[in-house]
Amino acid sequence: MTFQQRLILLVTGLVLLAVAAVTTTMAWTTRAALTERIETEARLAAGLLARGAAQSRDIPQDVDALLSERLLSEATLTAHLVALAETAKMAPRAINDRLKQIAEAGGPDEMWITDNRGRAYLHNLPGPDPLFGQDAKGGPRHGAYAGLLNRSPVSVVSEPAMENGKLMKFAGVAGVDKPRIVQVGADVRRLGDLLRKSGADGLVDGLIATRAVEAAWLLDRDGRVLARGAVVADGAGTPLSDADTAAAKAVTPGGDVTVRVSGNSLLALAPIKYAGPTPTAASSSGAGVPTVAAVRVAYSEPGAMLSRQLKIGGLVGIFVLALGVYACMRFARDQMAPVERLGEAVKAMEAGRFNPLTLNEAAGRDDEFGRLSRVFRRMAMEANAREETLDAQLVMRGAELETKSEKLAAAEQLIEEEQRAARDVQSGLLPRQLPVGRDSQFYGILVPGHAVSGDFYDVVELDERHSLLVAAGVSGGGVPAAFLMLMVRGAIREAARPGVGPAAILTHANERLCGESPFNGFATAFVAVYDRAAGTLVHASAGHRGAARVATDGAVQYLSEAGGPPLGVRRGAPYSEATALLTQDETLFLCTDGVLQSVDGQREPFGEARLAAALAHSRGMSVRDRTEMVLRTVQAHVGADGILAGDLVCLVMRRLLPVTETAEAV
């Protein structure tokens, strides 16, 4: 696929992807917003229906209470009015006429005033005078009000009841001037009509009339429908399904409005929260009490909106894709001409036949391709000139490299000869034969490293009874290390005389190394004077590790606590010494830092802990076998990826006779 084709495919793909992304995002955003709006409206409608249902229960009680208060007030005013009229010596007929005028002017529909025996001799309605008493019959205004004669109680309000074809409500008070009953009544038929309109059916019908919902229900706690209404449309009047009824029964009293999808509609369920105590469904008083308000709203609009948006986006995408392909092809043809010229120039450059005149047309453009063509032509011309210069320099560098290779080979040969000479010096200074006797067994070994590090061991016979044991290592490598080794060995042997202790020997060697060494090196050393008869070992260490006393049970005791700093570090440094006793079959093991500092692939050194474990594991072995086992353990620790830290030097001495036997032999 050519670059032009890839460019067209890339641009059109990006355009199509952008159109698809924008269309999909807008469609889903619109659907989400529409869904959220429908859910909000459903929650709002359900909440309004629930609050209306709760208020429809409380409104009749509140209205009845207000009406009772009004009737009691009117009865009290009537009692005062009659008392004033009788005080003014008005005739009963005149009082009745005045009561009739009050009723016709908007006062109580009925007014009855009795004497102290309960006979209603004053009233606004024509007819006989009824008697209020305990045994009276004929209406709600009689028997229940007899106690007012004795002011027990002082006021009475009765529930609405039908009387003479009217729905009447009465209230009465005791007389203010003498024992009597003052009763007033009002026709409350219009109040009943109002309460029916504000009840459950009225609420549902009012909500359906707004056309905001498809259907609405009021249900009790057992899921029974108490009131319902629906818009006359296809499927709008379908009843609640079993799942919807179960969801309504599961609504928590006092909880929030819940919304669920029911077929192609959205069902909102709101608990009805009453201000006062609400009877439960299990009690007889709670039967038929609305507890859940449910509304159903259409939910097909979001899906239709999403489908419509996607179709529009698809048509727009096809149009944009066609337009983008056409524009990309025109743009690619105009822009690819200088690129093709550059490609031909690159091939000519590779073949060594580049002609700068072939880029004149492309270099004459004012855009990026023109600048690129001019830069390439200049670079190509400079490259041709540089290539000719490099060819000449290559010949010269080849001759210089050949000369340097010869010098490097000579230097490597010289270094190898120096290493060989240093190794010869090192091996020549080691003792050719170690002491042999029935009291002790000696063994020493040096495993040379890649470069000579100057480590050595030495055994000097001081007299028939005493031997000097030395293990030392010097810093650095090569010829300087061999020279330092020679100086340290010479200084120790120079001071080694019968009666001279290890501390004095190290002091003498330190002064020699500090004063006469031409190098800035130092040395570590362990020096011990061994009494073959008594088994005592007087020792001192100059910063040297790896000296250990191995008991017959494998226990290892390191002997580096007595001594001082390394040799050649500080002139006048003091050195101390200590004494150890070797019993039968106990071993003195000496090694240099090459054993302890050899590391494995993870750069973990061999260390004193692994050395102690190897010495304990080799108990009962001869000095040679024990030494070889330690060296094998070091090699196994180093492995293929580790590094040996220079020369591996070991000096081992094992006592064969018990101390008592040796002392008696001496």
XYZ file of C-alpha atoms in Angstrom:
666
model
C 0.000 0.000 0.000
C 1.452 3.350 -1.052
C 1.773 6.373 1.174
C -0.940 8.129 -0.813
C -3.362 5.271 -0.207
C -2.469 5.147 3.465
C -3.007 8.910 3.729
C -6.439 8.685 2.112
C -7.385 5.727 4.279
C -6.137 7.451 7.446
C -7.909 10.746 6.864
C -11.203 9.193 5.796
C -11.032 6.735 8.671
C -10.438 9.528 11.167
C -13.285 11.571 9.703
C -15.632 8.592 9.804
C -14.528 7.741 13.321
C -15.084 11.332 14.444
C -18.572 11.407 12.911
C -19.436 8.057 14.484
C -18.065 9.104 17.864
C -19.873 12.452 17.838
C -23.138 10.906 16.637
C -23.000 8.074 19.149
C -22.065 10.418 21.969
C -24.845 12.864 21.139
C -27.376 10.038 20.692
C -26.514 8.414 24.004
C -26.345 11.788 25.736
C -29.777 12.715 24.375
C -31.166 9.336 25.352
C -29.690 9.642 28.840
C -31.071 13.161 29.258
C -34.497 12.097 27.980
C -34.498 9.038 30.228
C -33.509 11.147 33.207
C -36.287 13.637 32.413
C -38.900 10.866 32.133
C -37.707 9.306 35.402
C -37.793 12.721 37.096
C -41.322 13.390 35.855
C -42.430 9.909 36.940
C -40.932 10.398 40.403
C -42.532 13.853 40.635
C -45.967 12.571 39.559
C -45.807 9.634 41.970
C -44.667 11.922 44.776
C -47.473 14.394 44.086
C -50.053 11.607 44.025
C -48.678 10.236 47.303
C -48.727 13.629 48.991
C -52.238 14.270 47.658
C -53.426 10.917 48.991
C -51.939 11.685 52.398
C -53.599 15.089 52.451
C -56.938 13.664 51.277
C -57.002 11.634 54.491
C -56.145 14.580 56.701
C -58.318 17.248 54.986
C -61.747 15.812 56.065
C -60.562 15.632 59.659
C -59.229 19.181 59.529
C -62.383 20.504 57.862
C -64.589 18.699 60.364
C -62.566 20.165 63.221
C -62.849 23.674 61.763
C -66.586 23.248 61.224
C -66.997 21.977 64.800
C -65.115 25.006 66.130
C -67.294 27.318 64.047
C -70.543 25.698 65.224
C -69.386 25.887 68.848
C -68.576 29.581 68.355
C -71.976 30.207 66.807
C -73.686 28.293 69.635
C -71.823 30.414 72.211
C -72.783 33.633 70.427
C -76.400 32.427 70.231
C -76.370 31.707 73.998
C -75.150 35.234 74.744
C -77.624 36.740 72.294
C -80.595 34.936 73.930
C -79.392 35.915 77.415
C -79.193 39.574 76.384
C -82.578 39.427 74.678
C -84.291 37.922 77.705
C -82.573 40.442 79.967
C -84.048 43.122 77.733
C -87.536 41.555 78.309
C -87.955 40.594 74.653
C -90.879 38.284 73.914
C -90.142 34.710 72.739
C -91.809 35.394 69.396
C -89.556 38.411 68.842
C -86.517 36.349 69.721
C -87.582 33.588 67.282
C -88.043 36.182 64.529
C -84.560 37.548 65.228
C -83.124 33.982 65.093
C -84.834 33.409 61.731
C -83.268 36.641 60.411
C -79.826 35.477 61.564
C -80.260 32.092 59.791
C -81.424 33.747 56.569
C -78.484 36.189 56.689
C -75.934 33.327 56.583
C -75.893 32.147 60.153
C -76.547 28.596 61.331
C -79.253 26.700 59.455
C -80.907 25.601 62.709
C -80.892 27.149 66.227
C -82.592 25.570 69.296
C -82.666 27.063 72.802
C -84.268 25.197 75.718
C -85.416 26.123 79.162
C -84.094 24.548 82.358
C -86.223 21.436 81.730
C -84.934 20.798 78.217
C -87.932 22.066 76.201
C -86.804 24.001 73.089
C -89.087 26.990 73.358
C -86.892 29.178 71.138
C -85.958 28.092 67.553
C -85.767 29.567 64.046
C -87.715 26.754 62.372
C -91.532 26.528 62.619
C -93.121 23.593 64.415
C -93.589 22.131 67.867
C -91.101 22.586 70.672
C -88.986 19.402 70.991
C -87.829 18.133 74.363
C -84.091 17.433 74.967
C -83.750 14.669 77.487
C -82.129 11.326 78.204
C -85.147 9.417 76.975
C -85.861 11.674 74.046
C -86.133 10.192 70.552
C -86.185 11.563 67.066
C -82.786 13.067 66.179
C -79.118 13.717 66.958
C -79.911 17.033 68.625
C -81.874 15.508 71.496
C -80.485 12.783 73.744
C -76.743 13.481 73.383
C -77.153 17.089 74.583
C -79.106 16.464 77.827
C -75.960 16.756 79.942
C -75.572 20.424 79.026
C -78.399 21.251 81.499
C -76.056 20.303 84.313
C -72.996 21.722 82.496
C -71.588 18.216 82.263
C -70.173 18.674 79.704
C -70.250 22.359 78.835
C -70.202 21.695 75.036
C -71.095 18.838 72.687
C -70.394 18.286 68.957
C -72.101 15.463 67.032
C -71.028 13.730 63.848
C -72.872 14.585 60.585
C -76.106 12.591 60.160
C -79.053 12.554 57.785
C -82.168 14.307 59.101
C -85.196 15.200 57.028
C -83.268 14.566 53.822
C -80.352 16.783 54.872
C -76.807 15.963 56.056
C -76.771 17.891 59.336
C -74.016 18.552 61.872
C -74.935 19.952 65.324
C -73.027 21.574 68.194
C -74.333 22.737 71.563
C -73.217 24.636 74.656
C -74.632 25.212 78.131
C -76.512 28.413 78.848
C -74.552 31.443 80.026
C -77.278 32.921 82.289
C -79.142 29.843 83.523
C -79.308 26.099 82.960
C -80.342 25.574 79.383
C -79.232 23.968 76.099
C -78.192 26.127 73.143
C -77.818 24.055 69.947
C -77.003 25.123 66.401
C -76.819 23.001 63.225
C -75.576 23.352 59.661
C -76.260 21.491 56.399
C -72.891 19.947 55.305
C -73.926 18.315 52.036
C -71.637 20.642 49.989
C -68.737 19.725 52.295
C -69.334 16.034 51.520
C -69.241 16.723 47.795
C -65.993 18.635 48.254
C -64.435 15.812 50.249
C -65.421 13.279 47.613
C -63.756 15.392 44.943
C -60.573 15.703 47.030
C -60.512 11.963 47.834
C -58.578 9.145 46.175
C -60.697 8.943 43.021
C -60.608 12.687 42.579
C -56.811 12.754 42.930
C -56.328 10.003 40.360
C -58.801 11.575 37.917
C -57.112 14.961 38.311
C -53.673 13.491 37.608
C -54.908 11.559 34.560
C -56.583 14.707 33.240
C -53.156 16.393 32.944
C -52.064 13.715 30.406
C -48.670 13.655 32.164
C -48.988 9.919 32.942
C -50.576 6.929 31.218
C -52.154 5.446 34.332
C -52.215 5.896 38.124
C -53.111 3.662 41.083
C -53.511 3.940 44.846
C -52.831 0.638 46.622
C -53.018 -0.512 50.223
C -50.330 -2.418 52.062
C -51.589 -5.776 50.681
C -51.362 -4.592 47.078
C -55.123 -4.152 46.617
C -56.099 -1.375 44.205
C -58.159 1.280 45.992
C -58.346 3.770 43.142
C -57.153 3.800 39.545
C -57.340 5.777 36.346
C -55.860 5.594 32.862
C -55.617 7.559 29.638
C -57.701 6.044 26.865
C -54.929 4.762 24.581
C -53.462 1.485 23.355
C -52.098 -0.431 26.315
C -52.384 2.509 28.719
C -55.213 0.944 30.696
C -53.617 -2.440 31.275
C -53.656 -3.453 34.944
C -50.589 -3.846 37.109
C -48.635 -7.051 36.551
C -47.784 -9.443 39.350
C -44.207 -8.196 39.353
C -45.389 -4.593 39.609
C -47.752 -5.485 42.469
C -44.949 -7.313 44.284
C -42.687 -4.272 43.836
C -45.441 -2.030 45.243
C -45.837 -4.283 48.287
C -42.068 -4.158 48.834
C -41.994 -0.347 49.010
C -40.672 0.730 52.383
C -43.020 3.034 54.325
C -41.337 6.387 54.722
C -38.757 5.535 52.020
C -37.945 7.259 48.735
C -39.645 7.000 45.367
C -38.491 3.954 43.365
C -38.581 3.578 39.589
C -38.651 0.353 37.569
C -39.105 -0.506 33.889
C -42.342 -2.370 33.201
C -42.560 -3.431 29.557
C -42.538 -0.331 27.353
C -43.438 1.903 30.283
C -41.789 3.286 33.401
C -43.471 2.617 36.748
C -42.819 4.961 39.685
C -43.777 3.812 43.213
C -44.005 6.328 46.068
C -44.865 5.519 49.709
C -47.686 7.609 51.157
C -46.462 9.410 54.285
C -49.263 10.435 56.642
C -48.820 13.184 59.171
C -50.611 11.247 61.948
C -50.637 7.570 62.873
C -51.519 5.285 59.932
C -53.551 2.102 60.556
C -51.784 -1.031 59.481
C -53.214 -3.363 56.893
C -53.493 -6.139 59.461
C -55.928 -4.190 61.616
C -59.575 -3.658 60.803
C -59.127 0.107 60.901
C -56.323 -0.083 58.319
C -58.320 -1.977 55.697
C -58.506 0.054 52.504
C -55.998 2.733 53.572
C -53.810 3.854 50.598
C -50.123 3.256 51.355
C -48.485 3.263 47.896
C -49.016 5.612 44.944
C -48.085 4.191 41.517
C -47.928 6.012 38.194
C -47.047 4.680 34.747
C -45.445 6.875 32.090
C -44.460 6.101 28.489
C -40.866 4.894 28.100
C -40.641 4.298 24.355
C -39.448 7.805 23.488
C -35.744 7.325 24.492
C -35.354 4.251 22.278
C -37.040 5.953 19.358
C -34.900 9.037 19.853
C -31.704 6.911 19.923
C -32.671 5.060 16.742
C -33.508 8.330 14.986
C -30.234 9.944 16.021
C -28.197 6.934 14.842
C -29.924 6.908 11.465
C -29.245 10.600 10.994
C -25.629 10.091 12.072
C -25.243 7.219 9.600
C -26.500 9.334 6.696
C -24.250 12.215 7.706
C -21.316 9.801 8.022
C -21.842 8.435 4.505
C -21.971 11.950 3.085
C -18.881 13.062 5.018
C -17.022 9.887 4.029
C -17.678 10.448 0.337
C -16.690 14.084 0.590
C -13.569 13.182 2.599
C -12.429 10.556 0.080
C -12.784 13.002 -2.773
C -10.958 15.780 -0.902
C -8.184 13.414 0.215
C -7.578 12.164 -3.318
C -7.289 15.712 -4.632
C -5.031 16.736 -1.770
C -2.859 13.630 -2.064
C -2.288 14.125 -5.809
C -1.194 17.712 -5.244
C 1.044 16.943 -2.276
C 2.612 13.654 -3.371
C 4.347 15.037 -6.478
C 7.362 16.476 -4.567
C 7.475 13.347 -2.413
C 7.842 11.217 -5.545
C 10.624 13.501 -6.798
C 12.379 13.108 -3.419
C 11.998 9.334 -3.617
C 13.636 9.276 -7.058
C 16.439 11.505 -5.751
C 17.031 9.137 -2.807
C 17.321 6.143 -5.154
C 19.720 8.085 -7.366
C 21.729 9.031 -4.276
C 21.992 5.368 -3.284
C 23.129 4.434 -6.797
C 25.742 7.209 -6.832
C 24.238 9.087 -9.787
C 22.379 11.913 -8.054
C 21.732 15.004 -10.198
C 20.769 18.143 -8.177
C 18.843 19.557 -11.158
C 16.102 16.914 -10.798
C 14.813 18.645 -7.618
C 14.497 22.141 -9.113
C 10.705 21.915 -9.493
C 10.136 20.537 -5.989
C 12.630 22.965 -4.428
C 10.767 25.899 -5.978
C 7.667 25.318 -3.801
C 7.015 27.582 -0.780
C 5.606 24.895 1.511
C 7.250 22.272 3.731
C 7.963 19.976 0.794
C 9.859 22.772 -0.936
C 11.980 23.375 2.170
C 12.540 19.643 2.513
C 13.644 19.371 -1.124
C 16.104 22.246 -0.713
C 17.503 20.782 2.504
C 17.834 17.334 0.904
C 19.620 18.722 -2.160
C 22.081 20.601 0.038
C 22.630 17.538 2.248
C 23.126 15.291 -0.768
C 25.775 17.591 -2.209
C 27.502 17.832 1.184
C 27.286 14.055 1.585
C 29.031 13.480 -1.741
C 31.832 15.792 -0.724
C 32.029 14.238 2.763
C 32.128 10.740 1.281
C 35.180 11.605 -0.766
C 36.847 13.028 2.353
C 35.918 9.988 4.436
C 37.423 7.619 1.884
C 40.739 9.373 2.229
C 40.508 9.468 6.025
C 39.585 5.793 6.105
C 42.837 4.838 4.452
C 44.776 6.910 6.986
C 42.812 5.529 9.985
C 43.405 2.009 8.761
C 47.133 2.510 8.814
C 46.978 4.087 12.307
C 44.801 1.237 13.602
C 47.251 -1.347 12.348
C 50.096 0.444 14.151
C 48.094 0.697 17.413
C 47.144 -2.972 17.211
C 50.793 -3.928 17.044
C 51.533 -1.719 20.079
C 48.606 -3.191 21.987
C 49.788 -6.731 21.308
C 53.272 -5.792 22.537
C 51.783 -4.225 25.703
C 49.684 -7.327 26.399
C 52.742 -9.494 25.976
C 54.683 -7.260 28.380
C 51.864 -7.450 30.969
C 51.753 -11.217 30.627
C 55.492 -11.420 31.143
C 55.197 -9.207 34.251
C 52.401 -11.425 35.616
C 54.495 -14.509 34.930
C 57.490 -12.973 36.671
C 55.373 -11.940 39.656
C 53.817 -15.402 39.845
C 57.297 -16.953 39.738
C 58.371 -14.652 42.574
C 55.292 -15.553 44.576
C 55.701 -19.320 44.117
C 59.441 -19.107 44.743
C 58.892 -17.436 48.143
C 56.568 -20.146 49.458
C 58.197 -22.763 51.684
C 59.292 -25.765 49.609
C 58.850 -28.189 52.504
C 56.735 -27.916 55.615
C 57.779 -29.364 59.000
C 57.169 -33.087 59.447
C 56.881 -34.783 62.841
C 54.737 -37.031 64.941
C 53.451 -34.160 67.053
C 51.863 -32.041 64.293
C 50.710 -32.229 60.686
C 51.148 -29.246 58.272
C 49.683 -28.478 54.837
C 49.769 -25.324 52.723
C 48.426 -24.469 49.270
C 48.213 -21.454 46.939
C 45.667 -21.380 44.111
C 46.724 -18.413 41.919
C 44.063 -16.036 40.689
C 43.696 -14.410 37.281
C 46.158 -11.708 38.343
C 48.852 -12.087 40.963
C 47.643 -10.548 44.232
C 50.716 -11.179 46.396
C 49.166 -13.485 49.035
C 51.497 -16.015 50.686
C 52.005 -18.311 53.661
C 55.223 -19.233 55.510
C 56.435 -21.634 58.244
C 59.725 -20.866 59.989
C 61.408 -23.334 62.421
C 62.609 -21.088 65.273
C 64.148 -23.938 67.268
C 63.489 -27.583 68.002
C 60.320 -26.763 69.891
C 58.890 -23.576 68.363
C 57.605 -22.807 64.834
C 56.466 -19.518 63.328
C 53.286 -19.719 61.191
C 52.472 -16.814 58.841
C 49.532 -16.110 56.458
C 49.562 -12.720 54.716
C 47.955 -10.842 51.855
C 48.980 -7.589 50.183
C 46.906 -4.978 48.358
C 46.927 -4.514 44.619
C 48.243 -6.967 42.038
C 51.011 -7.678 39.555
C 54.614 -6.683 40.103
C 53.851 -4.073 42.859
C 52.001 -6.731 44.838
C 54.880 -9.187 44.393
C 57.316 -6.529 45.603
C 55.207 -5.787 48.705
C 54.950 -9.512 49.368
C 58.729 -9.781 49.197
C 59.152 -6.875 51.652
C 56.577 -8.258 54.133
C 58.035 -11.767 54.032
C 61.580 -10.408 54.457
C 60.588 -8.154 57.368
C 58.802 -10.992 59.188
C 61.686 -13.425 58.662
C 64.166 -10.761 59.745
C 62.393 -10.333 63.106
C 61.628 -14.042 63.595
C 63.955 -15.262 66.358
C 63.502 -17.502 69.390
C 61.913 -15.561 72.206
C 60.417 -12.844 69.976
C 56.595 -12.786 70.128
C 54.149 -12.219 67.271
C 53.374 -8.645 68.409
C 57.020 -7.642 68.186
C 57.356 -9.270 64.753
C 54.343 -7.342 63.417
C 55.649 -4.085 64.931
C 58.986 -4.541 63.169
C 57.296 -5.400 59.846
C 54.998 -2.384 60.074
C 57.909 0.018 60.630
C 59.806 -1.456 57.655
C 56.782 -1.234 55.354
C 55.919 2.323 56.428
C 59.472 3.562 55.968
C 60.825 1.688 52.942
C 57.921 0.750 50.661
C 57.912 2.727 47.370
C 54.226 1.918 46.858
C 51.105 3.169 48.654
C 50.094 -0.353 49.486
C 49.439 -2.227 52.702
C 49.399 -5.814 53.891
C 47.376 -7.942 56.319
C 49.085 -10.726 58.231
C 48.440 -13.346 60.885
C 51.549 -14.428 62.856
C 51.590 -17.216 65.435
C 54.382 -18.864 67.445
C 53.481 -22.524 67.972
C 54.941 -24.576 70.849
C 54.894 -28.164 69.556
C 55.527 -29.641 72.985
C 53.037 -27.678 75.097
C 50.485 -27.097 72.300
C 50.304 -23.350 73.013
C 49.745 -20.882 70.192
C 50.776 -17.243 70.786
C 49.222 -15.181 67.946
C 48.651 -11.654 66.704
C 46.761 -10.248 63.704
C 47.511 -7.188 61.557
C 43.985 -6.628 60.209
C 43.880 -10.201 58.939
C 40.748 -12.393 58.914
C 40.335 -16.073 58.310
C 42.427 -17.476 61.213
C 40.430 -20.109 63.078
C 40.897 -22.799 65.724
C 38.815 -25.906 64.926
C 37.947 -28.180 67.856
C 37.539 -31.936 67.560
C 33.717 -31.605 67.652
C 33.761 -29.154 64.725
C 33.358 -25.970 66.779
C 35.150 -23.016 65.167
C 36.796 -20.139 67.090
C 38.204 -17.188 65.089
C 41.528 -15.829 66.427
C 41.528 -12.282 65.084
C 40.692 -10.448 68.311
C 44.341 -9.681 69.247
C 46.617 -7.516 67.098
C 46.389 -4.144 65.396
C 45.875 -2.361 62.041
C 47.191 -3.645 58.691
C 50.929 -3.271 57.995
C 52.036 -0.114 56.246
C 49.039 1.986 57.274
C 50.268 3.864 60.379
C 53.809 4.115 61.693
C 54.151 3.318 65.399
C 50.879 1.397 65.623
C 50.756 -0.913 68.689
C 50.011 -4.642 68.345
C 48.734 -6.994 71.028
C 48.875 -10.780 71.187
C 46.869 -13.625 72.686
C 47.453 -17.294 73.568
C 45.408 -20.329 72.576
C 45.904 -24.013 73.459
C 45.599 -26.747 70.859
C 44.726 -30.166 72.225
C 44.932 -33.464 70.395
C 43.253 -33.443 66.912
C 42.519 -29.730 67.093
C 43.408 -27.724 63.976
C 44.682 -24.229 63.201
C 43.244 -23.031 59.856
C 44.705 -19.910 58.171
C 43.527 -18.343 54.884
C 43.721 -15.008 53.067
C 40.959 -12.624 51.929
C 40.700 -14.393 48.577
C 38.777 -17.214 50.300
C 36.452 -14.967 52.316
C 35.753 -12.308 49.661
C 34.992 -14.539 46.645
C 31.403 -13.796 45.556
C 28.641 -15.694 43.742
C 26.389 -14.482 40.907
C 24.369 -12.330 43.345
C 27.578 -10.687 44.671
C 27.229 -12.478 48.016
C 30.700 -13.087 49.569
C 31.730 -16.503 50.891
C 32.333 -15.031 54.354
C 33.306 -16.427 57.746
C 29.941 -18.125 58.382
C 30.242 -20.379 55.318
C 33.927 -21.011 56.146
C 32.982 -22.109 59.676
C 30.290 -24.441 58.272
C 32.787 -26.029 55.849
C 35.379 -26.525 58.625
C 32.792 -28.079 60.938
C 31.635 -30.431 58.169
C 35.216 -31.607 57.575
C 35.991 -32.709 61.144
C 38.042 -35.888 61.397
C 39.728 -35.302 58.012
C 43.420 -34.861 57.395
C 44.765 -31.366 56.865
C 45.061 -31.904 53.104
C 41.511 -33.278 52.738
C 40.113 -30.518 54.932
C 41.853 -27.830 52.854
C 40.705 -29.294 49.556
C 37.136 -29.549 50.852
C 37.172 -25.843 51.826
C 38.473 -24.878 48.377
C 35.796 -27.003 46.668
C 33.155 -25.291 48.798
C 34.491 -21.879 47.723
C 34.448 -22.929 44.049
C 30.868 -24.224 44.390
C 29.780 -20.937 45.993
C 31.351 -18.879 43.199
C 29.862 -21.021 40.413
C 29.892 -19.968 36.780
C 28.675 -16.395 37.395
C 30.756 -15.519 40.470
C 34.217 -14.002 40.871
C 37.277 -15.321 42.737
C 38.777 -12.493 44.783
C 42.436 -13.045 43.828
C 44.706 -15.806 45.124
C 43.347 -18.555 47.396
C 45.945 -19.235 50.124
C 45.460 -21.756 52.951
C 47.850 -22.926 55.709
C 46.569 -25.727 57.979
C 48.243 -27.268 61.047
C 46.751 -30.150 63.064
C 48.064 -31.300 66.444
C 48.463 -35.084 66.698
C 49.667 -35.778 70.263
C 47.947 -34.856 73.520
C 49.426 -32.033 75.532
C 50.397 -34.178 78.494
C 52.240 -36.699 76.374
C 54.076 -33.944 74.567
C 55.062 -32.246 77.775
C 56.434 -35.527 79.172
C 58.385 -36.196 75.995
C 60.034 -32.799 76.247
